[in-house]
Amino acid sequence: MSKFKVTKCEIDGLYILEPKVFYDDRGYFMETYNQNDFEELGLDMKFVQDNESKSKKGVLRGLHFQKKHPQGKLVRVIKGSVYDVAVDIRKGSSTFGKWVGVELSEENKKQFYIPEGFAHGFLVLSDEAQFVYKCTDFYHPEDEGGIMYNDSLINISWPISEDMEIVISEKDKKWGGLEEYAKLQL
């Protein structure tokens, strides 16, 4: 019996995974990844790198991808909460440009699997968040790409509250839109 509840998203390849959490008077225990359980569920990705970031409220990272070395990512939050988004940028996909968003938090312990061929980003909702993720390929700085987080063709409904000051890196402010990305794919 699997230690994970898996929910397929409306875009093929995206999954929300909820680990079984075992609580007692000491705290809790859970497995966040088990190769055998994942394979039993039909998720046969192989991870080669783990990453962690810490960000303050209002930080918006993304939408990122790698061009020649695409990465699948299994993402989760170990402190705080974020709104996590995946955008389908697979050439020829019937859901190209569509997106799925999910709140990940230390309380709900949900994980989001984003396969290769998606742009990824997140918005920090709590005062602070620690975000961890496993990747199916190594990071190649010369290979990174991105799409502007507020592109009107994608039209992501980011949950930006009135008291939230959005913080975006200079690099992320320079990305083009989905239409520009699509032209590069021709």
JSON list of C-alpha atoms in Angstrom, two decimals:
[
{"chain": "A", "resi": 1, "resn": "MET", "atom": "CA", "xyz": [0.00, 0.00, 0.00]},
{"chain": "A", "resi": 2, "resn": "SER", "atom": "CA", "xyz": [1.44, 3.34, -1.09]},
{"chain": "A", "resi": 3, "resn": "LYS", "atom": "CA", "xyz": [2.40, 5.99, 1.42]},
{"chain": "A", "resi": 4, "resn": "PHE", "atom": "CA", "xyz": [1.18, 8.70, -1.00]},
{"chain": "A", "resi": 5, "resn": "LYS", "atom": "CA", "xyz": [-2.18, 9.94, -2.21]},
{"chain": "A", "resi": 6, "resn": "VAL", "atom": "CA", "xyz": [-1.72, 11.07, -5.82]},
{"chain": "A", "resi": 7, "resn": "THR", "atom": "CA", "xyz": [-4.06, 13.44, -7.60]},
{"chain": "A", "resi": 8, "resn": "LYS", "atom": "CA", "xyz": [-3.69, 13.97, -11.35]},
{"chain": "A", "resi": 9, "resn": "CYS", "atom": "CA", "xyz": [-4.15, 17.58, -12.40]},
{"chain": "A", "resi": 10, "resn": "GLU", "atom": "CA", "xyz": [-6.18, 18.75, -15.39]},
{"chain": "A", "resi": 11, "resn": "ILE", "atom": "CA", "xyz": [-2.96, 19.08, -17.42]},
{"chain": "A", "resi": 12, "resn": "ASP", "atom": "CA", "xyz": [-1.34, 15.76, -18.27]},
{"chain": "A", "resi": 13, "resn": "GLY", "atom": "CA", "xyz": [1.88, 15.08, -16.38]},
{"chain": "A", "resi": 14, "resn": "LEU", "atom": "CA", "xyz": [1.18, 17.30, -13.36]},
{"chain": "A", "resi": 15, "resn": "TYR", "atom": "CA", "xyz": [0.51, 15.59, -10.03]},
{"chain": "A", "resi": 16, "resn": "ILE", "atom": "CA", "xyz": [-0.24, 16.64, -6.47]},
{"chain": "A", "resi": 17, "resn": "LEU", "atom": "CA", "xyz": [1.16, 14.16, -3.98]},
{"chain": "A", "resi": 18, "resn": "GLU", "atom": "CA", "xyz": [0.11, 13.97, -0.35]},
{"chain": "A", "resi": 19, "resn": "PRO", "atom": "CA", "xyz": [2.30, 11.82, 1.87]},
{"chain": "A", "resi": 20, "resn": "LYS", "atom": "CA", "xyz": [0.87, 9.83, 4.75]},
{"chain": "A", "resi": 21, "resn": "VAL", "atom": "CA", "xyz": [1.86, 11.64, 7.92]},
{"chain": "A", "resi": 22, "resn": "PHE", "atom": "CA", "xyz": [2.28, 9.69, 11.15]},
{"chain": "A", "resi": 23, "resn": "TYR", "atom": "CA", "xyz": [1.69, 11.86, 14.24]},
{"chain": "A", "resi": 24, "resn": "ASP", "atom": "CA", "xyz": [2.35, 11.05, 17.87]},
{"chain": "A", "resi": 25, "resn": "ASP", "atom": "CA", "xyz": [3.30, 12.91, 21.06]},
{"chain": "A", "resi": 26, "resn": "ARG", "atom": "CA", "xyz": [6.84, 13.44, 19.73]},
{"chain": "A", "resi": 27, "resn": "GLY", "atom": "CA", "xyz": [5.72, 15.18, 16.51]},
{"chain": "A", "resi": 28, "resn": "TYR", "atom": "CA", "xyz": [5.36, 13.57, 13.10]},
{"chain": "A", "resi": 29, "resn": "PHE", "atom": "CA", "xyz": [7.12, 11.42, 10.51]},
{"chain": "A", "resi": 30, "resn": "MET", "atom": "CA", "xyz": [6.55, 11.11, 6.77]},
{"chain": "A", "resi": 31, "resn": "GLU", "atom": "CA", "xyz": [8.33, 9.88, 3.68]},
{"chain": "A", "resi": 32, "resn": "THR", "atom": "CA", "xyz": [8.56, 12.62, 1.06]},
{"chain": "A", "resi": 33, "resn": "TYR", "atom": "CA", "xyz": [9.99, 10.35, -1.62]},
{"chain": "A", "resi": 34, "resn": "ASN", "atom": "CA", "xyz": [10.25, 6.60, -2.02]},
{"chain": "A", "resi": 35, "resn": "GLN", "atom": "CA", "xyz": [11.40, 5.30, -5.40]},
{"chain": "A", "resi": 36, "resn": "ASN", "atom": "CA", "xyz": [9.53, 2.01, -5.06]},
{"chain": "A", "resi": 37, "resn": "ASP", "atom": "CA", "xyz": [6.24, 3.70, -4.11]},
{"chain": "A", "resi": 38, "resn": "PHE", "atom": "CA", "xyz": [6.60, 6.27, -6.89]},
{"chain": "A", "resi": 39, "resn": "GLU", "atom": "CA", "xyz": [7.27, 3.56, -9.50]},
{"chain": "A", "resi": 40, "resn": "GLU", "atom": "CA", "xyz": [4.28, 1.58, -8.20]},
{"chain": "A", "resi": 41, "resn": "LEU", "atom": "CA", "xyz": [2.18, 4.72, -8.83]},
{"chain": "A", "resi": 42, "resn": "GLY", "atom": "CA", "xyz": [3.57, 5.01, -12.38]},
{"chain": "A", "resi": 43, "resn": "LEU", "atom": "CA", "xyz": [5.92, 7.88, -11.54]},
{"chain": "A", "resi": 44, "resn": "ASP", "atom": "CA", "xyz": [9.29, 6.67, -12.78]},
{"chain": "A", "resi": 45, "resn": "MET", "atom": "CA", "xyz": [11.33, 9.87, -12.71]},
{"chain": "A", "resi": 46, "resn": "LYS", "atom": "CA", "xyz": [14.91, 9.78, -11.43]},
{"chain": "A", "resi": 47, "resn": "PHE", "atom": "CA", "xyz": [16.17, 12.68, -9.35]},
{"chain": "A", "resi": 48, "resn": "VAL", "atom": "CA", "xyz": [19.77, 13.93, -9.51]},
{"chain": "A", "resi": 49, "resn": "GLN", "atom": "CA", "xyz": [19.76, 17.19, -7.52]},
{"chain": "A", "resi": 50, "resn": "ASP", "atom": "CA", "xyz": [18.04, 18.68, -4.46]},
{"chain": "A", "resi": 51, "resn": "ASN", "atom": "CA", "xyz": [17.59, 22.43, -3.98]},
{"chain": "A", "resi": 52, "resn": "GLU", "atom": "CA", "xyz": [16.32, 24.69, -1.19]},
{"chain": "A", "resi": 53, "resn": "SER", "atom": "CA", "xyz": [15.43, 28.37, -1.10]},
{"chain": "A", "resi": 54, "resn": "LYS", "atom": "CA", "xyz": [14.24, 30.75, 1.59]},
{"chain": "A", "resi": 55, "resn": "SER", "atom": "CA", "xyz": [12.18, 33.79, 0.67]},
{"chain": "A", "resi": 56, "resn": "LYS", "atom": "CA", "xyz": [10.12, 36.48, 2.35]},
{"chain": "A", "resi": 57, "resn": "LYS", "atom": "CA", "xyz": [6.46, 37.34, 1.78]},
{"chain": "A", "resi": 58, "resn": "GLY", "atom": "CA", "xyz": [5.76, 38.70, -1.67]},
{"chain": "A", "resi": 59, "resn": "VAL", "atom": "CA", "xyz": [8.76, 37.16, -3.39]},
{"chain": "A", "resi": 60, "resn": "LEU", "atom": "CA", "xyz": [7.74, 35.85, -6.78]},
{"chain": "A", "resi": 61, "resn": "ARG", "atom": "CA", "xyz": [10.23, 33.50, -8.42]},
{"chain": "A", "resi": 62, "resn": "GLY", "atom": "CA", "xyz": [9.73, 32.43, -12.01]},
{"chain": "A", "resi": 63, "resn": "LEU", "atom": "CA", "xyz": [8.49, 31.42, -14.42]},
{"chain": "A", "resi": 64, "resn": "HIS", "atom": "CA", "xyz": [11.64, 29.35, -15.02]},
{"chain": "A", "resi": 65, "resn": "PHE", "atom": "CA", "xyz": [12.67, 26.45, -17.23]},
{"chain": "A", "resi": 66, "resn": "GLN", "atom": "CA", "xyz": [15.77, 25.04, -18.91]},
{"chain": "A", "resi": 67, "resn": "LYS", "atom": "CA", "xyz": [15.82, 24.95, -22.72]},
{"chain": "A", "resi": 68, "resn": "LYS", "atom": "CA", "xyz": [18.08, 22.02, -23.71]},
{"chain": "A", "resi": 69, "resn": "HIS", "atom": "CA", "xyz": [18.24, 20.28, -20.33]},
{"chain": "A", "resi": 70, "resn": "PRO", "atom": "CA", "xyz": [14.64, 20.45, -19.05]},
{"chain": "A", "resi": 71, "resn": "GLN", "atom": "CA", "xyz": [14.07, 19.55, -15.43]},
{"chain": "A", "resi": 72, "resn": "GLY", "atom": "CA", "xyz": [11.21, 17.72, -13.81]},
{"chain": "A", "resi": 73, "resn": "LYS", "atom": "CA", "xyz": [10.70, 18.98, -10.26]},
{"chain": "A", "resi": 74, "resn": "LEU", "atom": "CA", "xyz": [9.10, 17.56, -7.13]},
{"chain": "A", "resi": 75, "resn": "VAL", "atom": "CA", "xyz": [8.45, 20.65, -5.01]},
{"chain": "A", "resi": 76, "resn": "ARG", "atom": "CA", "xyz": [7.26, 21.21, -1.45]},
{"chain": "A", "resi": 77, "resn": "VAL", "atom": "CA", "xyz": [7.36, 23.74, 1.37]},
{"chain": "A", "resi": 78, "resn": "ILE", "atom": "CA", "xyz": [8.89, 22.93, 4.76]},
{"chain": "A", "resi": 79, "resn": "LYS", "atom": "CA", "xyz": [8.19, 26.32, 6.38]},
{"chain": "A", "resi": 80, "resn": "GLY", "atom": "CA", "xyz": [5.44, 28.79, 5.54]},
{"chain": "A", "resi": 81, "resn": "SER", "atom": "CA", "xyz": [3.32, 28.70, 2.40]},
{"chain": "A", "resi": 82, "resn": "VAL", "atom": "CA", "xyz": [3.58, 29.48, -1.31]},
{"chain": "A", "resi": 83, "resn": "TYR", "atom": "CA", "xyz": [1.32, 29.52, -4.33]},
{"chain": "A", "resi": 84, "resn": "ASP", "atom": "CA", "xyz": [3.08, 27.26, -6.81]},
{"chain": "A", "resi": 85, "resn": "VAL", "atom": "CA", "xyz": [2.41, 27.41, -10.56]},
{"chain": "A", "resi": 86, "resn": "ALA", "atom": "CA", "xyz": [3.30, 25.23, -13.55]},
{"chain": "A", "resi": 87, "resn": "VAL", "atom": "CA", "xyz": [2.72, 26.40, -17.14]},
{"chain": "A", "resi": 88, "resn": "ASP", "atom": "CA", "xyz": [2.68, 23.94, -20.04]},
{"chain": "A", "resi": 89, "resn": "ILE", "atom": "CA", "xyz": [5.30, 25.01, -22.61]},
{"chain": "A", "resi": 90, "resn": "ARG", "atom": "CA", "xyz": [5.55, 21.66, -24.43]},
{"chain": "A", "resi": 91, "resn": "LYS", "atom": "CA", "xyz": [5.69, 22.18, -28.18]},
{"chain": "A", "resi": 92, "resn": "GLY", "atom": "CA", "xyz": [2.56, 20.76, -29.83]},
{"chain": "A", "resi": 93, "resn": "SER", "atom": "CA", "xyz": [0.75, 20.16, -26.51]},
{"chain": "A", "resi": 94, "resn": "SER", "atom": "CA", "xyz": [-3.03, 20.58, -26.57]},
{"chain": "A", "resi": 95, "resn": "THR", "atom": "CA", "xyz": [-2.68, 22.45, -23.26]},
{"chain": "A", "resi": 96, "resn": "PHE", "atom": "CA", "xyz": [0.19, 24.72, -24.35]},
{"chain": "A", "resi": 97, "resn": "GLY", "atom": "CA", "xyz": [0.06, 27.95, -22.32]},
{"chain": "A", "resi": 98, "resn": "LYS", "atom": "CA", "xyz": [-2.36, 26.56, -19.73]},
{"chain": "A", "resi": 99, "resn": "TRP", "atom": "CA", "xyz": [-1.41, 26.59, -16.08]},
{"chain": "A", "resi": 100, "resn": "VAL", "atom": "CA", "xyz": [-2.15, 24.89, -12.77]},
{"chain": "A", "resi": 101, "resn": "GLY", "atom": "CA", "xyz": [-1.62, 26.48, -9.37]},
{"chain": "A", "resi": 102, "resn": "VAL", "atom": "CA", "xyz": [-1.62, 24.88, -5.93]},
{"chain": "A", "resi": 103, "resn": "GLU", "atom": "CA", "xyz": [-0.95, 26.14, -2.43]},
{"chain": "A", "resi": 104, "resn": "LEU", "atom": "CA", "xyz": [1.91, 24.28, -0.78]},
{"chain": "A", "resi": 105, "resn": "SER", "atom": "CA", "xyz": [2.49, 24.73, 2.93]},
{"chain": "A", "resi": 106, "resn": "GLU", "atom": "CA", "xyz": [4.17, 23.24, 5.94]},
{"chain": "A", "resi": 107, "resn": "GLU", "atom": "CA", "xyz": [0.65, 22.47, 7.25]},
{"chain": "A", "resi": 108, "resn": "ASN", "atom": "CA", "xyz": [-0.84, 20.69, 4.22]},
{"chain": "A", "resi": 109, "resn": "LYS", "atom": "CA", "xyz": [2.47, 18.94, 3.35]},
{"chain": "A", "resi": 110, "resn": "LYS", "atom": "CA", "xyz": [1.39, 18.67, -0.29]},
{"chain": "A", "resi": 111, "resn": "GLN", "atom": "CA", "xyz": [3.99, 18.15, -2.99]},
{"chain": "A", "resi": 112, "resn": "PHE", "atom": "CA", "xyz": [3.65, 19.13, -6.63]},
{"chain": "A", "resi": 113, "resn": "TYR", "atom": "CA", "xyz": [5.32, 17.17, -9.41]},
{"chain": "A", "resi": 114, "resn": "ILE", "atom": "CA", "xyz": [6.09, 19.28, -12.48]},
{"chain": "A", "resi": 115, "resn": "PRO", "atom": "CA", "xyz": [7.56, 17.28, -15.38]},
{"chain": "A", "resi": 116, "resn": "GLU", "atom": "CA", "xyz": [9.96, 18.41, -18.05]},
{"chain": "A", "resi": 117, "resn": "GLY", "atom": "CA", "xyz": [8.37, 20.83, -20.50]},
{"chain": "A", "resi": 118, "resn": "PHE", "atom": "CA", "xyz": [6.80, 23.19, -17.98]},
{"chain": "A", "resi": 119, "resn": "ALA", "atom": "CA", "xyz": [7.74, 26.66, -16.78]},
{"chain": "A", "resi": 120, "resn": "HIS", "atom": "CA", "xyz": [7.62, 26.92, -12.99]},
{"chain": "A", "resi": 121, "resn": "GLY", "atom": "CA", "xyz": [7.25, 29.70, -10.46]},
{"chain": "A", "resi": 122, "resn": "PHE", "atom": "CA", "xyz": [5.93, 30.49, -7.01]},
{"chain": "A", "resi": 123, "resn": "LEU", "atom": "CA", "xyz": [4.71, 33.36, -4.85]},
{"chain": "A", "resi": 124, "resn": "VAL", "atom": "CA", "xyz": [5.45, 33.42, -1.11]},
{"chain": "A", "resi": 125, "resn": "LEU", "atom": "CA", "xyz": [2.23, 33.89, 0.88]},
{"chain": "A", "resi": 126, "resn": "SER", "atom": "CA", "xyz": [3.57, 33.66, 4.44]},
{"chain": "A", "resi": 127, "resn": "ASP", "atom": "CA", "xyz": [6.00, 36.01, 6.19]},
{"chain": "A", "resi": 128, "resn": "GLU", "atom": "CA", "xyz": [8.76, 33.61, 5.18]},
{"chain": "A", "resi": 129, "resn": "ALA", "atom": "CA", "xyz": [8.91, 30.32, 3.29]},
{"chain": "A", "resi": 130, "resn": "GLN", "atom": "CA", "xyz": [11.45, 27.56, 2.84]},
{"chain": "A", "resi": 131, "resn": "PHE", "atom": "CA", "xyz": [10.96, 25.78, -0.46]},
{"chain": "A", "resi": 132, "resn": "VAL", "atom": "CA", "xyz": [12.65, 22.48, -1.33]},
{"chain": "A", "resi": 133, "resn": "TYR", "atom": "CA", "xyz": [12.67, 20.50, -4.53]},
{"chain": "A", "resi": 134, "resn": "LYS", "atom": "CA", "xyz": [14.16, 17.52, -6.25]},
{"chain": "A", "resi": 135, "resn": "CYS", "atom": "CA", "xyz": [15.20, 17.82, -9.93]},
{"chain": "A", "resi": 136, "resn": "THR", "atom": "CA", "xyz": [15.49, 15.23, -12.70]},
{"chain": "A", "resi": 137, "resn": "ASP", "atom": "CA", "xyz": [18.42, 17.04, -14.37]},
{"chain": "A", "resi": 138, "resn": "PHE", "atom": "CA", "xyz": [21.24, 19.24, -13.18]},
{"chain": "A", "resi": 139, "resn": "TYR", "atom": "CA", "xyz": [21.04, 23.03, -13.25]},
{"chain": "A", "resi": 140, "resn": "HIS", "atom": "CA", "xyz": [22.80, 24.51, -16.27]},
{"chain": "A", "resi": 141, "resn": "PRO", "atom": "CA", "xyz": [23.04, 28.32, -15.83]},
{"chain": "A", "resi": 142, "resn": "GLU", "atom": "CA", "xyz": [23.72, 28.90, -19.52]},
{"chain": "A", "resi": 143, "resn": "ASP", "atom": "CA", "xyz": [20.53, 27.01, -20.40]},
{"chain": "A", "resi": 144, "resn": "GLU", "atom": "CA", "xyz": [17.99, 28.86, -18.30]},
{"chain": "A", "resi": 145, "resn": "GLY", "atom": "CA", "xyz": [14.92, 30.45, -19.78]},
{"chain": "A", "resi": 146, "resn": "GLY", "atom": "CA", "xyz": [11.85, 32.15, -18.48]},
{"chain": "A", "resi": 147, "resn": "ILE", "atom": "CA", "xyz": [8.48, 33.69, -19.17]},
{"chain": "A", "resi": 148, "resn": "MET", "atom": "CA", "xyz": [7.17, 36.82, -17.50]},
{"chain": "A", "resi": 149, "resn": "TYR", "atom": "CA", "xyz": [5.03, 35.91, -14.48]},
{"chain": "A", "resi": 150, "resn": "ASN", "atom": "CA", "xyz": [2.22, 38.30, -15.50]},
{"chain": "A", "resi": 151, "resn": "ASP", "atom": "CA", "xyz": [1.99, 37.45, -19.20]},
{"chain": "A", "resi": 152, "resn": "SER", "atom": "CA", "xyz": [-1.55, 38.28, -20.36]},
{"chain": "A", "resi": 153, "resn": "LEU", "atom": "CA", "xyz": [-1.77, 35.21, -22.65]},
{"chain": "A", "resi": 154, "resn": "ILE", "atom": "CA", "xyz": [-1.24, 32.87, -19.71]},
{"chain": "A", "resi": 155, "resn": "ASN", "atom": "CA", "xyz": [-3.25, 35.04, -17.29]},
{"chain": "A", "resi": 156, "resn": "ILE", "atom": "CA", "xyz": [-2.23, 33.38, -14.00]},
{"chain": "A", "resi": 157, "resn": "SER", "atom": "CA", "xyz": [-4.47, 34.31, -11.07]},
{"chain": "A", "resi": 158, "resn": "TRP", "atom": "CA", "xyz": [-1.72, 34.95, -8.52]},
{"chain": "A", "resi": 159, "resn": "PRO", "atom": "CA", "xyz": [-3.24, 35.40, -5.02]},
{"chain": "A", "resi": 160, "resn": "ILE", "atom": "CA", "xyz": [-1.66, 38.80, -4.42]},
{"chain": "A", "resi": 161, "resn": "SER", "atom": "CA", "xyz": [-3.15, 40.42, -1.33]},
{"chain": "A", "resi": 162, "resn": "GLU", "atom": "CA", "xyz": [-3.48, 44.19, -0.88]},
{"chain": "A", "resi": 163, "resn": "ASP", "atom": "CA", "xyz": [-0.78, 44.26, 1.80]},
{"chain": "A", "resi": 164, "resn": "MET", "atom": "CA", "xyz": [1.70, 42.31, -0.35]},
{"chain": "A", "resi": 165, "resn": "GLU", "atom": "CA", "xyz": [4.65, 44.05, -1.98]},
{"chain": "A", "resi": 166, "resn": "ILE", "atom": "CA", "xyz": [5.81, 41.90, -4.89]},
{"chain": "A", "resi": 167, "resn": "VAL", "atom": "CA", "xyz": [9.56, 41.29, -5.03]},
{"chain": "A", "resi": 168, "resn": "ILE", "atom": "CA", "xyz": [10.96, 40.07, -8.37]},
{"chain": "A", "resi": 169, "resn": "SER", "atom": "CA", "xyz": [14.60, 39.58, -9.34]},
{"chain": "A", "resi": 170, "resn": "GLU", "atom": "CA", "xyz": [16.07, 41.76, -12.07]},
{"chain": "A", "resi": 171, "resn": "LYS", "atom": "CA", "xyz": [16.53, 38.64, -14.20]},
{"chain": "A", "resi": 172, "resn": "ASP", "atom": "CA", "xyz": [12.86, 37.67, -13.85]},
{"chain": "A", "resi": 173, "resn": "LYS", "atom": "CA", "xyz": [11.74, 41.18, -14.83]},
{"chain": "A", "resi": 174, "resn": "LYS", "atom": "CA", "xyz": [13.45, 40.76, -18.22]},
{"chain": "A", "resi": 175, "resn": "TRP", "atom": "CA", "xyz": [11.76, 37.58, -19.46]},
{"chain": "A", "resi": 176, "resn": "GLY", "atom": "CA", "xyz": [9.51, 37.83, -22.50]},
{"chain": "A", "resi": 177, "resn": "GLY", "atom": "CA", "xyz": [5.99, 36.50, -22.84]},
{"chain": "A", "resi": 178, "resn": "LEU", "atom": "CA", "xyz": [4.55, 33.21, -24.01]},
{"chain": "A", "resi": 179, "resn": "GLU", "atom": "CA", "xyz": [4.11, 34.49, -27.57]},
{"chain": "A", "resi": 180, "resn": "GLU", "atom": "CA", "xyz": [7.83, 35.33, -27.78]},
{"chain": "A", "resi": 181, "resn": "TYR", "atom": "CA", "xyz": [8.70, 31.90, -26.36]},
{"chain": "A", "resi": 182, "resn": "ALA", "atom": "CA", "xyz": [6.40, 30.17, -28.90]},
{"chain": "A", "resi": 183, "resn": "LYS", "atom": "CA", "xyz": [8.11, 31.97, -31.80]},
{"chain": "A", "resi": 184, "resn": "LEU", "atom": "CA", "xyz": [11.47, 30.64, -30.62]},
{"chain": "A", "resi": 185, "resn": "GLN", "atom": "CA", "xyz": [10.02, 27.10, -30.76]},
{"chain": "A", "resi": 186, "resn": "LEU", "atom": "CA", "xyz": [9.21, 27.27, -34.49]}
]
